[in-house]
PDB file of C-alpha atoms in Angstrom:
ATOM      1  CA  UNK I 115      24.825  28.437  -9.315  1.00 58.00           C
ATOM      2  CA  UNK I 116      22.064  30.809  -9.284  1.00 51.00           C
ATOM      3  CA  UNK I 117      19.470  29.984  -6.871  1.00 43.00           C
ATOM      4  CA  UNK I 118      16.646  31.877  -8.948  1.00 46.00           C
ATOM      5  CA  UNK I 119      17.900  30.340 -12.320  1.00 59.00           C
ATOM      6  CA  UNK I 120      15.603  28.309 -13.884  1.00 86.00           C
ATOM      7  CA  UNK I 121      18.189  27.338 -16.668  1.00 95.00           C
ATOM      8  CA  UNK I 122      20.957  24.868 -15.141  1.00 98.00           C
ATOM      9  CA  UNK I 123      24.494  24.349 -17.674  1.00 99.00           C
ATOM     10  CA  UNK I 124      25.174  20.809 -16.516  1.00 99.00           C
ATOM     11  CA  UNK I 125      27.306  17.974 -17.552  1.00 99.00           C
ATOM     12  CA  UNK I 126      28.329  14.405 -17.432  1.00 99.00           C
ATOM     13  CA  UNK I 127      31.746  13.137 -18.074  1.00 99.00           C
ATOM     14  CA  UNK I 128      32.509   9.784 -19.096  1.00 99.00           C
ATOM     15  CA  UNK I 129      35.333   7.949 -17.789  1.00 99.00           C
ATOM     16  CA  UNK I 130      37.528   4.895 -18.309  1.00 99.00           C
ATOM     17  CA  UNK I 131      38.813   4.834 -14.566  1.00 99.00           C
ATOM     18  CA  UNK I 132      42.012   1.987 -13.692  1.00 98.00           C
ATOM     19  CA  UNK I 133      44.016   0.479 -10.980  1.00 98.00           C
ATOM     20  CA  UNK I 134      45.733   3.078  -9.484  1.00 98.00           C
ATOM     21  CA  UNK I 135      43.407   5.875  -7.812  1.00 98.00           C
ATOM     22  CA  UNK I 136      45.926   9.194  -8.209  1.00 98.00           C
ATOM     23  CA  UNK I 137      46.238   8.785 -11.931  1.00 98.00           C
ATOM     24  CA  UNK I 138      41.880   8.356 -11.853  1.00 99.00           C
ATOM     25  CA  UNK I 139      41.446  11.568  -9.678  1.00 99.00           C
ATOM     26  CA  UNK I 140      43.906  13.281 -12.095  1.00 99.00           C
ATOM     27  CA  UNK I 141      42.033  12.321 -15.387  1.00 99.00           C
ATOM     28  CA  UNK I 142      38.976  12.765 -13.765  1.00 99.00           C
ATOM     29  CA  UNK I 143      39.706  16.142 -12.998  1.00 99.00           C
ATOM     30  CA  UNK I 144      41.208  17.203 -16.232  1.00 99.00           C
ATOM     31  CA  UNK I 145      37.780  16.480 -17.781  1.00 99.00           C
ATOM     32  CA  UNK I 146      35.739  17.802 -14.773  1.00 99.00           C
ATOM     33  CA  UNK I 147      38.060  21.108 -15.406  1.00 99.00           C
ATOM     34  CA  UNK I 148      36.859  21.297 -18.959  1.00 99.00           C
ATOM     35  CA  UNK I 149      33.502  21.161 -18.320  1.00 99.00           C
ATOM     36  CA  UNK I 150      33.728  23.693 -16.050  1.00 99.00           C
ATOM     37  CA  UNK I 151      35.472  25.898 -18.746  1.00 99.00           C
ATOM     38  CA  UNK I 152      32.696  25.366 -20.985  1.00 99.00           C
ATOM     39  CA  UNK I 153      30.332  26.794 -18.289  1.00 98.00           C
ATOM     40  CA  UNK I 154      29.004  23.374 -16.382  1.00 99.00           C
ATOM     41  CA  UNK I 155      27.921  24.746 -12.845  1.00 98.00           C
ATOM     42  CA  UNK I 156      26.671  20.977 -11.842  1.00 99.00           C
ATOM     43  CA  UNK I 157      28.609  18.538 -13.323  1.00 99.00           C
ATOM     44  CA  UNK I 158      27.795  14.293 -12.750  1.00 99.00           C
ATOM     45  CA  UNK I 159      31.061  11.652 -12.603  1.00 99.00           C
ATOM     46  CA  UNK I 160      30.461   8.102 -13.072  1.00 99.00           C
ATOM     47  CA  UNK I 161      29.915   5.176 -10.281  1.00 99.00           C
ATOM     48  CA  UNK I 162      33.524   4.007  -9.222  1.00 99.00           C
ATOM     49  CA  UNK I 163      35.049   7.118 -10.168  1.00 99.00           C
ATOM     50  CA  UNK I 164      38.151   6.849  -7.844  1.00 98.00           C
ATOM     51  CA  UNK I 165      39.008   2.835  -9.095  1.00 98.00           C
ATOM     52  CA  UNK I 166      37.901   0.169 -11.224  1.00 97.00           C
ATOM     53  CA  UNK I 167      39.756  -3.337  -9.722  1.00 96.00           C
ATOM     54  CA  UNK I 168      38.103  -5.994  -9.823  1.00 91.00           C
ATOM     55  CA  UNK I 169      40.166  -7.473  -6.697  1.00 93.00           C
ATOM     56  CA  UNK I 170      38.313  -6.358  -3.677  1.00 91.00           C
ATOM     57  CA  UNK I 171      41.344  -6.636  -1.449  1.00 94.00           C
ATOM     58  CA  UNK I 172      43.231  -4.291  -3.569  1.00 96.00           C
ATOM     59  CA  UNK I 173      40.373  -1.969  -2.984  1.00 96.00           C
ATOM     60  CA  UNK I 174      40.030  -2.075   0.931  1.00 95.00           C
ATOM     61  CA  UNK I 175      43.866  -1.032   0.714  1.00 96.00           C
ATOM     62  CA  UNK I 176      43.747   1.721  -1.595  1.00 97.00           C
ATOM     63  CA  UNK I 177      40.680   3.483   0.020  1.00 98.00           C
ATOM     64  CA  UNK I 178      39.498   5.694   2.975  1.00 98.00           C
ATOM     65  CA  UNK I 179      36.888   6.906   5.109  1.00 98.00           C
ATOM     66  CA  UNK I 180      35.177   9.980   4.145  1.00 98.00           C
ATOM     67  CA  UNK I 181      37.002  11.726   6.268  1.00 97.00           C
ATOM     68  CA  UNK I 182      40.348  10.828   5.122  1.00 97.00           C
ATOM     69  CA  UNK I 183      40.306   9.541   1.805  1.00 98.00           C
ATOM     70  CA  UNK I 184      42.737  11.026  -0.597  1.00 98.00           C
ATOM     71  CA  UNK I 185      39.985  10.878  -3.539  1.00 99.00           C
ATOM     72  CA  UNK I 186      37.259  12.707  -1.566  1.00 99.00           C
ATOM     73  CA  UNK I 187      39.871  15.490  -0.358  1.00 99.00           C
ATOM     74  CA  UNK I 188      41.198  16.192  -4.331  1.00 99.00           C
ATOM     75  CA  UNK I 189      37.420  16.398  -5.382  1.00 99.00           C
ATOM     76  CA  UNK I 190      36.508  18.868  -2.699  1.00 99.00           C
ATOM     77  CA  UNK I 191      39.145  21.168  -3.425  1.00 99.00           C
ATOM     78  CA  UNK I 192      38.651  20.917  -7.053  1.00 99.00           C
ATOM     79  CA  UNK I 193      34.839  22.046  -6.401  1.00 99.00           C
ATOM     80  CA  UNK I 194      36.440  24.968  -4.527  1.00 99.00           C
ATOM     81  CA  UNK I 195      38.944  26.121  -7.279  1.00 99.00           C
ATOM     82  CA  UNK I 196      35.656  25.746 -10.037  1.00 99.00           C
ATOM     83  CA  UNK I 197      33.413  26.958  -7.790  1.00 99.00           C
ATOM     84  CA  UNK I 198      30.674  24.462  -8.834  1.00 99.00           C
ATOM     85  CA  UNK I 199      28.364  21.857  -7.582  1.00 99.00           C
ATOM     86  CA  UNK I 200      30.904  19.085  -8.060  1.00 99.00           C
ATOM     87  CA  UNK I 201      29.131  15.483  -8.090  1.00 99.00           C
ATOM     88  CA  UNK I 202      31.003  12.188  -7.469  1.00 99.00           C
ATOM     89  CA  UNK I 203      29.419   9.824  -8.966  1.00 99.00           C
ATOM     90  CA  UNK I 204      30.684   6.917  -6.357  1.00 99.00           C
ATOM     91  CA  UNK I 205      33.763   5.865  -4.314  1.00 99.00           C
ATOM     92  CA  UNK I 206      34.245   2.950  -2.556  1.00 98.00           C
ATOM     93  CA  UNK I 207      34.822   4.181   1.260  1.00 98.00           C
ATOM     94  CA  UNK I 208      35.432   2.678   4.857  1.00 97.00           C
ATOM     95  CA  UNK I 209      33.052   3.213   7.169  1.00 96.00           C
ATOM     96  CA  UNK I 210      33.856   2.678  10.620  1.00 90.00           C
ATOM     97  CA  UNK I 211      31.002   0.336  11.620  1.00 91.00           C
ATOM     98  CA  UNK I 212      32.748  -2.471  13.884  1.00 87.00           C
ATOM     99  CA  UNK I 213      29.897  -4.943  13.123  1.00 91.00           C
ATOM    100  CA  UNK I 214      30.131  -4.797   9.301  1.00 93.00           C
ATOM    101  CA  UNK I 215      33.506  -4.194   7.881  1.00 92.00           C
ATOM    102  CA  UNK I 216      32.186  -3.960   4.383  1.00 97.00           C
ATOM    103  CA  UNK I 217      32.730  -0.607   2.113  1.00 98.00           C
ATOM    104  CA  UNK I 218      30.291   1.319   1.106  1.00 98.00           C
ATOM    105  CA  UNK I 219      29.410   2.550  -2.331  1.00 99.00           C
ATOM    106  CA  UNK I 220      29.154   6.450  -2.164  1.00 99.00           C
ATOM    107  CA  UNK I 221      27.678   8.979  -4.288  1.00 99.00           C
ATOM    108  CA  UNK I 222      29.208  12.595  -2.646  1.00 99.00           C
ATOM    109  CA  UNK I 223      28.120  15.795  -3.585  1.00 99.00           C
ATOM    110  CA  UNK I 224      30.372  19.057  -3.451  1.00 99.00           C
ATOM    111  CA  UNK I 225      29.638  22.342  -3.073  1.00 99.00           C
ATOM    112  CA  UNK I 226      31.209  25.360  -4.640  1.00 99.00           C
ATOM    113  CA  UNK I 227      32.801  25.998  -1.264  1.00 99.00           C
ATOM    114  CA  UNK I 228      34.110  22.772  -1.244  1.00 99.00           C
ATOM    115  CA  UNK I 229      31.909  21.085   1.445  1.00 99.00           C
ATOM    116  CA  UNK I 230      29.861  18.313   0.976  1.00 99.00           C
ATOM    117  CA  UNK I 231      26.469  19.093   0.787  1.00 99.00           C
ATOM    118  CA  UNK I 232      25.318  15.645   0.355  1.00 99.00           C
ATOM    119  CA  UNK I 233      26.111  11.624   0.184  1.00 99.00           C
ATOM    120  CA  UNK I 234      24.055   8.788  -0.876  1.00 99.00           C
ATOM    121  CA  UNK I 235      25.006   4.969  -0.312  1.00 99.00           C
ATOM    122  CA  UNK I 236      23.684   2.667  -3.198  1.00 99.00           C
ATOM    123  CA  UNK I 237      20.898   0.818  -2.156  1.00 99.00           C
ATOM    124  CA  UNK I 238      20.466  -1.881  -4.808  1.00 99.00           C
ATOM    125  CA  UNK I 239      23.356  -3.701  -5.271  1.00 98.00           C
ATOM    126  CA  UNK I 240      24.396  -5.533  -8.322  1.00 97.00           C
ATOM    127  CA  UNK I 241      24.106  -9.364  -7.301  1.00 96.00           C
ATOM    128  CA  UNK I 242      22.998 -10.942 -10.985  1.00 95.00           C
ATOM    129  CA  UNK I 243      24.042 -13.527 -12.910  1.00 91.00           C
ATOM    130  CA  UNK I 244      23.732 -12.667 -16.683  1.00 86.00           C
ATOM    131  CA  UNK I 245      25.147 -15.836 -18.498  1.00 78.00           C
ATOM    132  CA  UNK I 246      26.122 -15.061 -22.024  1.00 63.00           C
ATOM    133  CA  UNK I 247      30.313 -15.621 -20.810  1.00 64.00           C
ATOM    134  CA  UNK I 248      29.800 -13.224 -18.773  1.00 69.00           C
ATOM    135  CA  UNK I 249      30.610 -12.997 -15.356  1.00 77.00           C
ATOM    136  CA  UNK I 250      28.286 -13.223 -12.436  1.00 87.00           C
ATOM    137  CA  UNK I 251      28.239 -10.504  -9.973  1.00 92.00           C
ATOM    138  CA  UNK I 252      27.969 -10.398  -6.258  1.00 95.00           C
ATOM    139  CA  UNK I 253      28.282  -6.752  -5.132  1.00 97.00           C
ATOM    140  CA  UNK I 254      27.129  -7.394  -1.862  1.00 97.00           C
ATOM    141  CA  UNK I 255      30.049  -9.209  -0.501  1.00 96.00           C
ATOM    142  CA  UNK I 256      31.851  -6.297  -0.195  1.00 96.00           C
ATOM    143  CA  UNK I 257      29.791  -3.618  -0.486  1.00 98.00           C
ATOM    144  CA  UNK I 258      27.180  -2.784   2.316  1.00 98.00           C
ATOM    145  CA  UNK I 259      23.590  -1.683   0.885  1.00 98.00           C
ATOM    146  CA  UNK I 260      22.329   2.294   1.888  1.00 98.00           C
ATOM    147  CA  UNK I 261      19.141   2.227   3.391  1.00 98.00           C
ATOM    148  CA  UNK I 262      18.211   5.749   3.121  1.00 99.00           C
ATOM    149  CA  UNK I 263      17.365   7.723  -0.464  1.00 99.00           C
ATOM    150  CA  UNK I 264      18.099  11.512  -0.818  1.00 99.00           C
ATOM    151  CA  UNK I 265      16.986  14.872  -2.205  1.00 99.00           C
ATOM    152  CA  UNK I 266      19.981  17.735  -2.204  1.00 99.00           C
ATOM    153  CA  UNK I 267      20.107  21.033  -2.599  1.00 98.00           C
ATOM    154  CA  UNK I 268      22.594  22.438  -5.351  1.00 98.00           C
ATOM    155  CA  UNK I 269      21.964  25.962  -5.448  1.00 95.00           C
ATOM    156  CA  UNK I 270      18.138  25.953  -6.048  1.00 95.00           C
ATOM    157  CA  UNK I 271      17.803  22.799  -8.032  1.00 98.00           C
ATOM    158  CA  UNK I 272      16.368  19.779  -6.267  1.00 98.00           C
ATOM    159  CA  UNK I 273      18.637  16.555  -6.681  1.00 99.00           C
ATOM    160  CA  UNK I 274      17.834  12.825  -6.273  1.00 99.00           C
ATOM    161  CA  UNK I 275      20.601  10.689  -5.924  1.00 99.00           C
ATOM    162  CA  UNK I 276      21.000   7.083  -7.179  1.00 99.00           C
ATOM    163  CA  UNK I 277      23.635   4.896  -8.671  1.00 99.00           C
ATOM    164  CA  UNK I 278      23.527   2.586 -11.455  1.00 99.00           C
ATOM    165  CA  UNK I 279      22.118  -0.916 -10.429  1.00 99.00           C
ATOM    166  CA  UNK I 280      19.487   1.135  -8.518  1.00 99.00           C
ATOM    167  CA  UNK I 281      18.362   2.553 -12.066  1.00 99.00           C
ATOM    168  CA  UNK I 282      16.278  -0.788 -12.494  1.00 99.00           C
ATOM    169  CA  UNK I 283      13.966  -0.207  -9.139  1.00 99.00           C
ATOM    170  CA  UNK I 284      11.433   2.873 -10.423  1.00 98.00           C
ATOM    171  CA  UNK I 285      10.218   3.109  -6.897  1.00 98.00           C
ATOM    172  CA  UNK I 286      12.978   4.646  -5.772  1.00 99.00           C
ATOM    173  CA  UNK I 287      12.446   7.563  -8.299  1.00 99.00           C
ATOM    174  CA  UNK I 288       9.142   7.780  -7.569  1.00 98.00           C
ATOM    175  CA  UNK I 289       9.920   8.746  -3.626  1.00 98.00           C
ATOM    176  CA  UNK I 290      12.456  10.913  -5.021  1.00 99.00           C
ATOM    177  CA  UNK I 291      10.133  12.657  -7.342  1.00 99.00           C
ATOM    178  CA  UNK I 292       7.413  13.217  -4.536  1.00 98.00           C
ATOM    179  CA  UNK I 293      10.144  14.584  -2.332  1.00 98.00           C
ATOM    180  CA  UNK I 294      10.533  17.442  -4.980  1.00 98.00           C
ATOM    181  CA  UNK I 295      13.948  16.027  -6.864  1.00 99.00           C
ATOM    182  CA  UNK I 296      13.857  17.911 -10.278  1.00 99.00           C
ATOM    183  CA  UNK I 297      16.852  15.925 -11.757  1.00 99.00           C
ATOM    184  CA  UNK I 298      17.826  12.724 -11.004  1.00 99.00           C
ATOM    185  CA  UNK I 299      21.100  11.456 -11.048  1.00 99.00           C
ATOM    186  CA  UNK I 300      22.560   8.022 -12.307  1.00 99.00           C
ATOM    187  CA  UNK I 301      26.159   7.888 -12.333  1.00 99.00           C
ATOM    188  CA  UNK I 302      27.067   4.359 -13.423  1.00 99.00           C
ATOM    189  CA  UNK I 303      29.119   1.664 -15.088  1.00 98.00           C
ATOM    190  CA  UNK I 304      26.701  -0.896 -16.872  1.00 98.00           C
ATOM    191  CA  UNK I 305      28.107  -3.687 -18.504  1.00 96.00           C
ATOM    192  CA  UNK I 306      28.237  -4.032 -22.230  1.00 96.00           C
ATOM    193  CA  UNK I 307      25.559  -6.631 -23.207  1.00 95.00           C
ATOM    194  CA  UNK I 308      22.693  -4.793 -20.074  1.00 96.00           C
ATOM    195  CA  UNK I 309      24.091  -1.454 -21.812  1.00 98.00           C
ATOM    196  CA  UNK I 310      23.114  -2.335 -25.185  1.00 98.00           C
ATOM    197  CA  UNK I 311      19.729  -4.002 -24.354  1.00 97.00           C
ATOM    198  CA  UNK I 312      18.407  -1.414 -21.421  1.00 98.00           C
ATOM    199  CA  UNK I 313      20.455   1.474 -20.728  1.00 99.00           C
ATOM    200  CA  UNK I 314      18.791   4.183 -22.810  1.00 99.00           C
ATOM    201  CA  UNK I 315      14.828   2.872 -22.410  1.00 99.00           C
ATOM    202  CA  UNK I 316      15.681   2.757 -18.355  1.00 99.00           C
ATOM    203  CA  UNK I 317      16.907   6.137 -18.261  1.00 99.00           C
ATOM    204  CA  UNK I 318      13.906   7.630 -20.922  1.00 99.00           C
ATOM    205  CA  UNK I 319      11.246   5.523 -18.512  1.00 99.00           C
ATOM    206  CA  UNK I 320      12.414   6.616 -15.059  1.00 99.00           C
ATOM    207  CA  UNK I 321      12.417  10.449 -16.935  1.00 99.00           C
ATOM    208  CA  UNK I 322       8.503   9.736 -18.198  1.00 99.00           C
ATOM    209  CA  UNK I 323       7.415   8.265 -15.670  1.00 98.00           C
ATOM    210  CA  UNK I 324       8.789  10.968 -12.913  1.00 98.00           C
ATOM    211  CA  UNK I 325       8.938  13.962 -14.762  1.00 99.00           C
ATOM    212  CA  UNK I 326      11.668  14.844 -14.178  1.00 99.00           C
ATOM    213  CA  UNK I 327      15.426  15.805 -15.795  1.00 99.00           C
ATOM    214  CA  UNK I 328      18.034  12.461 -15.518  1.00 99.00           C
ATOM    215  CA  UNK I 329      21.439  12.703 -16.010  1.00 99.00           C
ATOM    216  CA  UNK I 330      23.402   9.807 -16.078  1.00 99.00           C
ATOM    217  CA  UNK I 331      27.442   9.706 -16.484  1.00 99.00           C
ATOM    218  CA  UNK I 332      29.063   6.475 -16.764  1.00 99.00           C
ATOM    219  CA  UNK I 333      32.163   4.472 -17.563  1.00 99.00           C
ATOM    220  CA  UNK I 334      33.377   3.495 -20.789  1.00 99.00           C
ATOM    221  CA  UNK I 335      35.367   0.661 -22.495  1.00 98.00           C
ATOM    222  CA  UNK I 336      38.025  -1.788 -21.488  1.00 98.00           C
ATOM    223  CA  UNK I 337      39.682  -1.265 -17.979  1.00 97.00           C
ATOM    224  CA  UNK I 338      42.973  -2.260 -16.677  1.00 96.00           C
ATOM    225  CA  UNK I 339      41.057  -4.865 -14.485  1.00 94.00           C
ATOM    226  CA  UNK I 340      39.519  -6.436 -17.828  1.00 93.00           C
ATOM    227  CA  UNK I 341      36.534  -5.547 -17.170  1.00 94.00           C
ATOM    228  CA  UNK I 342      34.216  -3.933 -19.902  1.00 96.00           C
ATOM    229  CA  UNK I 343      31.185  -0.869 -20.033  1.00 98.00           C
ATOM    230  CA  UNK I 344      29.132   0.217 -22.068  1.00 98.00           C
ATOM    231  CA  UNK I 345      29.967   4.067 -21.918  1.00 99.00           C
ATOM    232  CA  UNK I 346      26.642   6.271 -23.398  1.00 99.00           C
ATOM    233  CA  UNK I 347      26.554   8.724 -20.991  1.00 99.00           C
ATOM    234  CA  UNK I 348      22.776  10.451 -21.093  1.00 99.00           C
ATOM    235  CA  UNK I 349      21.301  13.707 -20.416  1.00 99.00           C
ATOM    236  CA  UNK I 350      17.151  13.025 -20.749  1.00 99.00           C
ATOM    237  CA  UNK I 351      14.494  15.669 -20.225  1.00 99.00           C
ATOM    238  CA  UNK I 352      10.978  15.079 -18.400  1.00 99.00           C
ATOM    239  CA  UNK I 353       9.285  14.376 -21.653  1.00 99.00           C
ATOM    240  CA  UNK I 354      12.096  11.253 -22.311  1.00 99.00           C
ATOM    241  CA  UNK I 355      13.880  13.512 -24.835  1.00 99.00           C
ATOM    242  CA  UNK I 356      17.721  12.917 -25.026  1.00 99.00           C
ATOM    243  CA  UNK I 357      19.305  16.062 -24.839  1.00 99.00           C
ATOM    244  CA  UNK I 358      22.395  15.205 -24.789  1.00 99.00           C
ATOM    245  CA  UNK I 359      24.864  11.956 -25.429  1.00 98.00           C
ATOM    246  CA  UNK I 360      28.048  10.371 -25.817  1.00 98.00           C
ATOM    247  CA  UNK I 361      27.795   7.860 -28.836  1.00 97.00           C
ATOM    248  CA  UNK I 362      30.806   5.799 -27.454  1.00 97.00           C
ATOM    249  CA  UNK I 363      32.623   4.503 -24.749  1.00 98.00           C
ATOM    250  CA  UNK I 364      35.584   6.800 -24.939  1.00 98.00           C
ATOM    251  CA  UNK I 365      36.166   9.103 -21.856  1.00 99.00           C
ATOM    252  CA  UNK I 366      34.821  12.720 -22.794  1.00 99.00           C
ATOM    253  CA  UNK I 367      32.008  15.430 -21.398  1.00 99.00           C
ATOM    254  CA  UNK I 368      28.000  15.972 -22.441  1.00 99.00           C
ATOM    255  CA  UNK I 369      26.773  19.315 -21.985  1.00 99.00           C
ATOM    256  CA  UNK I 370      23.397  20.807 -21.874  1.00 99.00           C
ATOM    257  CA  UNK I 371      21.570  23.352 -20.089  1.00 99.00           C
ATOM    258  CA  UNK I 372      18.305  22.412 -17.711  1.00 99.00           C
ATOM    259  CA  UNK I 373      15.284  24.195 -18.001  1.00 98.00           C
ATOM    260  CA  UNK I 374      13.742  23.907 -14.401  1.00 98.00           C
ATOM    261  CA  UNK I 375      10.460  25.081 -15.384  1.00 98.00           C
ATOM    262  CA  UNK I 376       9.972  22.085 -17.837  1.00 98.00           C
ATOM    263  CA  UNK I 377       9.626  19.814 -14.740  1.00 98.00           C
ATOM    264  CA  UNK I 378       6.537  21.752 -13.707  1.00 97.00           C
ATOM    265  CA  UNK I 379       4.857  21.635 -17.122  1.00 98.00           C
ATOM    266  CA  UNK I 380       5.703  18.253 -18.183  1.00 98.00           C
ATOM    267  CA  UNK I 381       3.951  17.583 -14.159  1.00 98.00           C
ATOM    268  CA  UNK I 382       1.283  19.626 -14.607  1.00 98.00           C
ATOM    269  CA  UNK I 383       0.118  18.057 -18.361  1.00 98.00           C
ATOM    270  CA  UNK I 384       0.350  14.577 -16.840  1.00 98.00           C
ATOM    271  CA  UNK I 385       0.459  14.394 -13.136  1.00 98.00           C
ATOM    272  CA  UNK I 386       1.720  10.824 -12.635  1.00 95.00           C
ATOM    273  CA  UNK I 387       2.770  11.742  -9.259  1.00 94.00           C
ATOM    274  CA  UNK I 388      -0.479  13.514  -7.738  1.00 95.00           C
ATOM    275  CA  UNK I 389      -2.548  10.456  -9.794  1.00 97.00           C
ATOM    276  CA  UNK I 390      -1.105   7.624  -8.250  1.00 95.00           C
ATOM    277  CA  UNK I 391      -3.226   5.631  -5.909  1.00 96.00           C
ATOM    278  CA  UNK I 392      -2.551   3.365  -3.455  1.00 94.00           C
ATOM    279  CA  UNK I 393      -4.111  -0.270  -4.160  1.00 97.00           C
ATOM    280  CA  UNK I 394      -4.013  -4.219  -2.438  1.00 98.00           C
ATOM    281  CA  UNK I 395      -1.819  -5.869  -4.120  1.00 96.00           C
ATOM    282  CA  UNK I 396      -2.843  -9.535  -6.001  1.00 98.00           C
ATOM    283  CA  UNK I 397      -2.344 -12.403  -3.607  1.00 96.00           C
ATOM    284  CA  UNK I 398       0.943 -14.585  -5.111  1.00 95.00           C
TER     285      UNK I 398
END
């Protein structure tokens, strides 16, 4: 990528990832390898790219640390080959913390060398009960919460990192917009009935109300583990314009290109960021 460019070719791809992580890296990268072709220099993968299993066991078993997990060492040499900004959405990972032996849920970001330029831990983690027949979720049982949000560099274009449940907490955005993030990433796997009711108005607000670019790649339809999401991956501009989107939940790849000098017009017409005001808040 062209640090000087102010127009980005980007892309999401939508996935439908299973049980068994090898065959998930290998359609993963099939689709990552045709956007690619078609000229992506950042490209977005959903949350959970490297499994879907809803038995958490299963899970700890199949995974890694950073350091030595199959998934994570296929993805990095796949940004090398491509030469792109290669974005993981999220793997589950070990960590080696001996006080919590909990995963963590990892957003990575390659390089086009192939190193990681940047990781993000999910911070809000999906503990809900929806009703409705379906399930209630407690992510937090296995999953340990990140405590720190990040910016990243990708050639010139200022990244904030996120994933999925966090979508619902705007001030997370807002930090990453003041710390200069230009695009905003949401990789995720919403379920069907939260899909239908809030996943395009989240992703259009947290685009208004930032000004900023969001792309947001997510998983799609019914998994091995039975589970079910809602698919739709977005591409929104900083005026909450969809500029590009997957109408489905079949696995496939959104294109568009980012115009980085949007972000500073749509700021500079309504500076939500330099307007906001501290304030004391009502007493409960």
């Amino acid at each position: 990528m062209n640090a000087s460019a102010a127009a980005v070719p980007v892309a999401c791809v939508q996935l439908r990832s299973g049980l068994d992580v090898a065959a998930n890296v290998r359609a993963a990268s099939e689709l990552i390898r045709a956007a690619a072709g078609a000229g992506a220099r950042y490209i977005l993968t959903p949350e959970n790219t490297g499994l879907m299993d809803e038995d958490k066991q299963r899970v700890r078993a199949a995974v890694g640390t950073m350091s030595d997990d199959a998934a994570v060492a296929a993805f990095a040499d796949l940004a090398a080959a491509l030469k792109v900004h290669l974005h993981i959405g999220s793997l589950a990972l070990k960590t080696r913390d001996a006080n919590d032996d909990r995963l963590v849920n990892r957003s990575i970001l390659f390089g086009p060398d192939g190193g990681i330029v940047a990781y993000y831990d999910k911070i809000h983690l999906f503990d809900v009960q929806l009703g409705d027949d379906e399930k209630d979720y407690r992510e937090s049982a296995y999953i340990r919460p990140g405590e720190k949000a990040v910016v990243a560099d990708a050639g010139g274009m200022r990244v904030g990192m996120s994933v999925c449940y966090d979508l619902r907490f705007p001030a997370l955005y807002q930090a990453l917009a003041r710390a200069g993030a230009a695009v905003l990433t949401v990789p995720a796997a919403f379920t069907v009935p939260t899909g239908r009711a809030h996943w395009h108005v989240l992703l259009r607000a947290r685009a208004i109300e930032t000004g900023s670019f969001v792309m947001a790649a997510a998983q799609g339809g019914r998994h091995e583990s039975g589970r079910a999401t809602y698919g739709h991956s977005l591409i929104v501009s900083p005026w909450g314009e969809v500029l590009a989107q997957r109408e489905d939940d079949q696995p496939g790849v959104i294109h568009a290109t980012l115009d980085l000098d949007r972000v500073a017009e749509v700021r500079r017409r309504i500076p939500v960021i330099e307007n906001a005001r501290a304030f004391t808040p009502p007493t409960p």
